[in-house]
XYZ file of C-alpha atoms in Angstrom:
311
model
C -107.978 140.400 159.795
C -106.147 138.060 162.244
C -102.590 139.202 164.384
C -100.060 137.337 165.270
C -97.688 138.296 168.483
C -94.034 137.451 168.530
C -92.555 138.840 171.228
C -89.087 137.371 170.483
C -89.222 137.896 167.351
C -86.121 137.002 164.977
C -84.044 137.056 161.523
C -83.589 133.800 160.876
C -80.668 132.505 158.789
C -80.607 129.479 156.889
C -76.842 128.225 156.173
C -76.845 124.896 153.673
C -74.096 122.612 153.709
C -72.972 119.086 151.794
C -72.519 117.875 155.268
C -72.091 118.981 158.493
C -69.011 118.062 160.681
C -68.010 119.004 164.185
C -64.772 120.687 164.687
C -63.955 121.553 160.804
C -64.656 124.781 158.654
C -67.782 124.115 155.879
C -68.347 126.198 152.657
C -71.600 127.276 152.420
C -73.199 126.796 148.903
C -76.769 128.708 150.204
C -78.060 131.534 152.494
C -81.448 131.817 153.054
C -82.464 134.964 154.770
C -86.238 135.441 156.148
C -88.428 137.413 158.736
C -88.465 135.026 162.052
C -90.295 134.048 165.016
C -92.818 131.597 165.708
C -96.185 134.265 165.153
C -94.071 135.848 162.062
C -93.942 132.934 160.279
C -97.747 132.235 161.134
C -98.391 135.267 159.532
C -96.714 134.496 156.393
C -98.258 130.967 156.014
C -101.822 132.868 156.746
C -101.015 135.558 154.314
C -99.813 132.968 151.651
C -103.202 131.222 152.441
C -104.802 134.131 151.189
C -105.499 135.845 154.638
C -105.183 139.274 155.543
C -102.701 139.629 159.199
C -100.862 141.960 160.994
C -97.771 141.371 162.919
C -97.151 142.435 166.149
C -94.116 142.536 169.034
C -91.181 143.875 169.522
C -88.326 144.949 166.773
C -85.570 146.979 167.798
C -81.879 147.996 166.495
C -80.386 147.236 162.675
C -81.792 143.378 162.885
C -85.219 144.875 163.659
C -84.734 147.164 161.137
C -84.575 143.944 158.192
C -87.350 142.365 159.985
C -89.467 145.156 159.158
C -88.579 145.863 155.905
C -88.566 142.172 154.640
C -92.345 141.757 156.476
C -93.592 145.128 154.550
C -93.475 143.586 151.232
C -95.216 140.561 152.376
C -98.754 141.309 150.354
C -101.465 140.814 152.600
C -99.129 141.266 156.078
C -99.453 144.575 157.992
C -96.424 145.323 160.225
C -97.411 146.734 163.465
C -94.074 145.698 165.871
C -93.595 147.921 168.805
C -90.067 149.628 169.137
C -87.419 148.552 171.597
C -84.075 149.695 172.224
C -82.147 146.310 172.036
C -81.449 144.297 169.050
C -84.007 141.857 167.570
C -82.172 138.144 167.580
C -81.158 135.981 165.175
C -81.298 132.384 164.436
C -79.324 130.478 162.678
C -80.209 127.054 161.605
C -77.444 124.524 159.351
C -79.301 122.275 157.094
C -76.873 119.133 156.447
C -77.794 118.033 152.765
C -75.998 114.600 153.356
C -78.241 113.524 156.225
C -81.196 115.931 156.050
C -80.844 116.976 159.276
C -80.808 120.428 160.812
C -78.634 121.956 163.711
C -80.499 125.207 164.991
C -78.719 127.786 167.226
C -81.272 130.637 169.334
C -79.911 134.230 170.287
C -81.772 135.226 173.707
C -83.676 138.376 172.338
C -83.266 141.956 173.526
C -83.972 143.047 176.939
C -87.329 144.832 177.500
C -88.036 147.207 179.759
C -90.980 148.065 181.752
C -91.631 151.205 179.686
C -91.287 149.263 176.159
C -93.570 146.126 177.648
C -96.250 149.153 178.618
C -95.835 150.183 174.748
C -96.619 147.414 173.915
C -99.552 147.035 175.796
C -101.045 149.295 174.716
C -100.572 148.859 171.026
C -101.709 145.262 171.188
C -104.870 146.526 173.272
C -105.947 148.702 170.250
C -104.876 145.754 167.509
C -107.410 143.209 169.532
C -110.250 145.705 170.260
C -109.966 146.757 166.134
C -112.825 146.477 164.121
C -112.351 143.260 162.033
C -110.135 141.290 164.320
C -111.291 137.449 163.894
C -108.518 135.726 165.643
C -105.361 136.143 167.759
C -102.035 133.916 168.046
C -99.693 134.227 170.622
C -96.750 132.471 169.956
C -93.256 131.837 171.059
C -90.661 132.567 173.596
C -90.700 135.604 176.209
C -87.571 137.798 175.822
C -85.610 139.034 178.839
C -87.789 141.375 180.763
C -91.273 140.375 179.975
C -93.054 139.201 182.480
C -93.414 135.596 182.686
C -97.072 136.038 183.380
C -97.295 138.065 180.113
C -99.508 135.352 177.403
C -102.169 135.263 180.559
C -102.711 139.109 180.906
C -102.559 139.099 176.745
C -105.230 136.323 176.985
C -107.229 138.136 179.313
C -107.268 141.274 176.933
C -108.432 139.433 173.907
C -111.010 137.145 175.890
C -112.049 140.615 176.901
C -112.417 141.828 173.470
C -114.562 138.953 172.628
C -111.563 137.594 170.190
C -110.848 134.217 170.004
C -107.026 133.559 171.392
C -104.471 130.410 170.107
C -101.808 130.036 172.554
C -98.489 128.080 171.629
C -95.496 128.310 173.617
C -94.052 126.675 176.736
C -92.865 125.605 180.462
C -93.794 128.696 182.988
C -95.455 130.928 180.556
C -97.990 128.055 179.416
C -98.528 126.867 182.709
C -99.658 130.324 183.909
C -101.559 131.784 180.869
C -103.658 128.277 180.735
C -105.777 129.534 183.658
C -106.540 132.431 181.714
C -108.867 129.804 179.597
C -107.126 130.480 176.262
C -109.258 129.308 173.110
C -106.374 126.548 172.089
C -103.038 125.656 173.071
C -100.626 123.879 171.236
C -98.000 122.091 172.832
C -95.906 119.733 171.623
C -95.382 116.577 173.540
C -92.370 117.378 175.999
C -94.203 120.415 176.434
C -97.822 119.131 177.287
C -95.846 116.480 179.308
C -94.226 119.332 181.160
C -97.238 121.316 181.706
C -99.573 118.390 183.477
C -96.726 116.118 184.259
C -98.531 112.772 181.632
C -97.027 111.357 179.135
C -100.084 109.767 177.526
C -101.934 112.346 175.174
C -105.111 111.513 175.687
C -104.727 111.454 179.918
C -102.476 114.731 178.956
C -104.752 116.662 176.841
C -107.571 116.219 179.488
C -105.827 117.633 182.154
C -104.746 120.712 180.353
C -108.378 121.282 179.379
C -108.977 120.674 182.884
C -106.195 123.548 183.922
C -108.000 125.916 181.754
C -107.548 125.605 178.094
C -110.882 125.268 176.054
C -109.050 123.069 173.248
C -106.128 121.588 173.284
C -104.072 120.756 170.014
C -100.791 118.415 170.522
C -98.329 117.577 168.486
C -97.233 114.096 168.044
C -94.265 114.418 165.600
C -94.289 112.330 162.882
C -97.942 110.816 164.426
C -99.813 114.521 163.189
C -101.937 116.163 165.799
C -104.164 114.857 168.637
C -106.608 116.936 169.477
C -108.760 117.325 172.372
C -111.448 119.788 172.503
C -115.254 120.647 173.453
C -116.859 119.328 169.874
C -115.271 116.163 170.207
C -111.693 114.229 170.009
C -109.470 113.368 166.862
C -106.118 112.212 165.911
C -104.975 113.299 162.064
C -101.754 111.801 160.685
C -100.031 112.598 157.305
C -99.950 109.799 154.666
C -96.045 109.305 155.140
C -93.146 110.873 156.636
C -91.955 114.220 154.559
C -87.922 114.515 154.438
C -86.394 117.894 154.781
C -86.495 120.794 157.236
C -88.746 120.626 160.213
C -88.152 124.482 161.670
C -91.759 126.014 161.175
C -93.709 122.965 160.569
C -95.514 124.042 164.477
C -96.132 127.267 163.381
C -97.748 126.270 159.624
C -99.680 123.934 161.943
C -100.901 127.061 164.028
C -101.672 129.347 160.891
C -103.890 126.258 159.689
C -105.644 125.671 163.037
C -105.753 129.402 163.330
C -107.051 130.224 159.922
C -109.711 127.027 160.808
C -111.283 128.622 163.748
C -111.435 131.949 162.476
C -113.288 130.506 158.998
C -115.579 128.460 161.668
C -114.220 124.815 160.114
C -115.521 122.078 161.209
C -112.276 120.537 163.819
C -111.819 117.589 161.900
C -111.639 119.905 158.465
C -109.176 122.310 160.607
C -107.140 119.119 161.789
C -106.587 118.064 157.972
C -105.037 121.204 157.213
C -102.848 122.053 159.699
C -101.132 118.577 159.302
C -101.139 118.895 155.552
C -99.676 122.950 156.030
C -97.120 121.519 158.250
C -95.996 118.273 156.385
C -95.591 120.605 153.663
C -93.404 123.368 155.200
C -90.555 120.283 156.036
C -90.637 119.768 152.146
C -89.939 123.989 151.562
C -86.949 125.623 151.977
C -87.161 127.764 155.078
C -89.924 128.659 157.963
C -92.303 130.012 157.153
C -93.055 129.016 153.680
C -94.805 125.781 152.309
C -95.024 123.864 148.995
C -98.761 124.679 147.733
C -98.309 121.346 145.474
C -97.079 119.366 148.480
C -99.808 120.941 151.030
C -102.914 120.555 148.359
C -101.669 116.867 147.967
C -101.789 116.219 151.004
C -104.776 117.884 152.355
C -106.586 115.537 150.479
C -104.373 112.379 151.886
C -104.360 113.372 155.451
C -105.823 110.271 157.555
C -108.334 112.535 160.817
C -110.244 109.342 163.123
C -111.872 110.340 165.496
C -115.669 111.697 167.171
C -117.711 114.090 168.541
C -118.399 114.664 171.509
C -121.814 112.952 172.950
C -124.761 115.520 172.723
């Protein structure tokens, strides 16, 4: 069983228009409704890989409400979101069909309170030291509230449970739960740029293993992944550039690095399919989701150079 954490979790709303135009009123011919977050929709890409997961965070007021009702009939997805008083966000992304291009707008979350965060301490302390717990995810924005030293005391806890911990969000929280020597992080590039202050990935990805991290994953964009990590460094790159919608493509790439370390892939092997899960979730229709023809494709396309580490 893996978990996911999501502490901003969200309803995200998918709006499709012929073409988007600033300063006019659009008819839109498609709504797309789905459970939200960055760790939720790892947990649905793991669960459509066939892996059993449980979702945890906050949820709170009528939004919350959907969130957990759409998640519970997700087969193979166990909801386990701790209660708060304010309203779970939404997001709301436009998809322009003329250009292919995407226009995403963030709600700030609820406000938590001390009482709710030490909820929900407690229920994720009991989720990491469960029986059967192979891997953790932390992923995402903090809402108002939390502590921005929150992803290094939830590091802590699962390093102390013996569980190994993937780590993708950004700027202050990063920076500080690095030094609690998360398993992987996953930055993107502005965001590993931010953290050590290089632009170059390689220079980059050394000094955030140098901060703390044991691996570190980046994104590149359109390049794939570059990855930097004890076993060895690699670079994997899809065949070609996929057209579509690029909200979720990080977090497919997550649930297949995730769903890698917790099968004990080889990095290279892990590499392949988080490029091919996330190359594939541009081609699908929301976050979350992926073509299984475009991803299986692809998997067996996806260009990883690279080596091990010297023994």
């Amino acid at each position: 069983m893996m978990l996911t954490v999501t502490l901003n979790a969200a309803l995200d709303l998918t709006y499709r228009v012929p073409a988007l135009t600033p300063h006019t009123t659009h008819r839109v011919t498609e709504v797309i409704e789905r459970p939200g977050g960055k760790g939720v929709n790892v947990a649905r890409v793991l669960a459509a890989l066939g892996h059993e997961v449980t979702v945890t965070g906050f949820a709170g007021g009528g939004t919350g409400r959907v969130l957990r009702e759409r998640l519970a009939d997700e087969p193979r997805v166990t909801v386990a979101f701790a209660p708060v008083a304010g309203a779970t966000r939404r997001t709301v992304a436009v998809a322009d069909a003329a250009t292919g291009d995407t226009t995403q707008l963030n709600e700030p979350g609820p406000t938590v309170t001390p009482a709710e965060w030490a909820a929900f301490l407690d229920t994720y302390e009991a989720l990491v030291h469960r029986p059967g717990t192979t891997a953790v995810a932390l992923c995402g924005s903090l809402p108002p509230g939390v502590p921005v030293g929150a992803y290094a005391l939830l590091v802590r806890a699962a390093r102390a449970a013996h569980v190994p911990v993937l780590l993708d969000t950004s700027g202050e929280p990063l920076r500080r739960a690095v030094a609690a020597r998360p398993d992987i992080i996953k930055p993107n590039a502005d965001e590993l740029a931010e953290l050590t202050g290089f632009h170059e990935p390689v220079r980059a990805t050394r000094d955030a293993r140098r901060r703390g991290a044991h691996a570190v994953v980046a994104s590149l964009g359109a390049d794939g992944l570059f990855a930097l990590t004890p076993d060895g460094g690699w670079q994997a790159r899809p065949p070609a550039p996929v057209r579509g919608n690029p909200t979720g493509a990080g977090d497919s790439a997550v649930a297949g690095l995730l769903s890698g370390l917790a099968e004990g892939l080889p990095w290279p092997d892990r590499l392949a399919r988080a490029v091919a899960l996330s190359a594939a979730t541009v081609a699908a229709p929301a976050a979350g989701e992926f073509d299984r023809t475009t991803y299986e494709d692809l998997l067996t396309r996806v260009a990883v150079t690279g080596r091990p580490a010297a023994a």
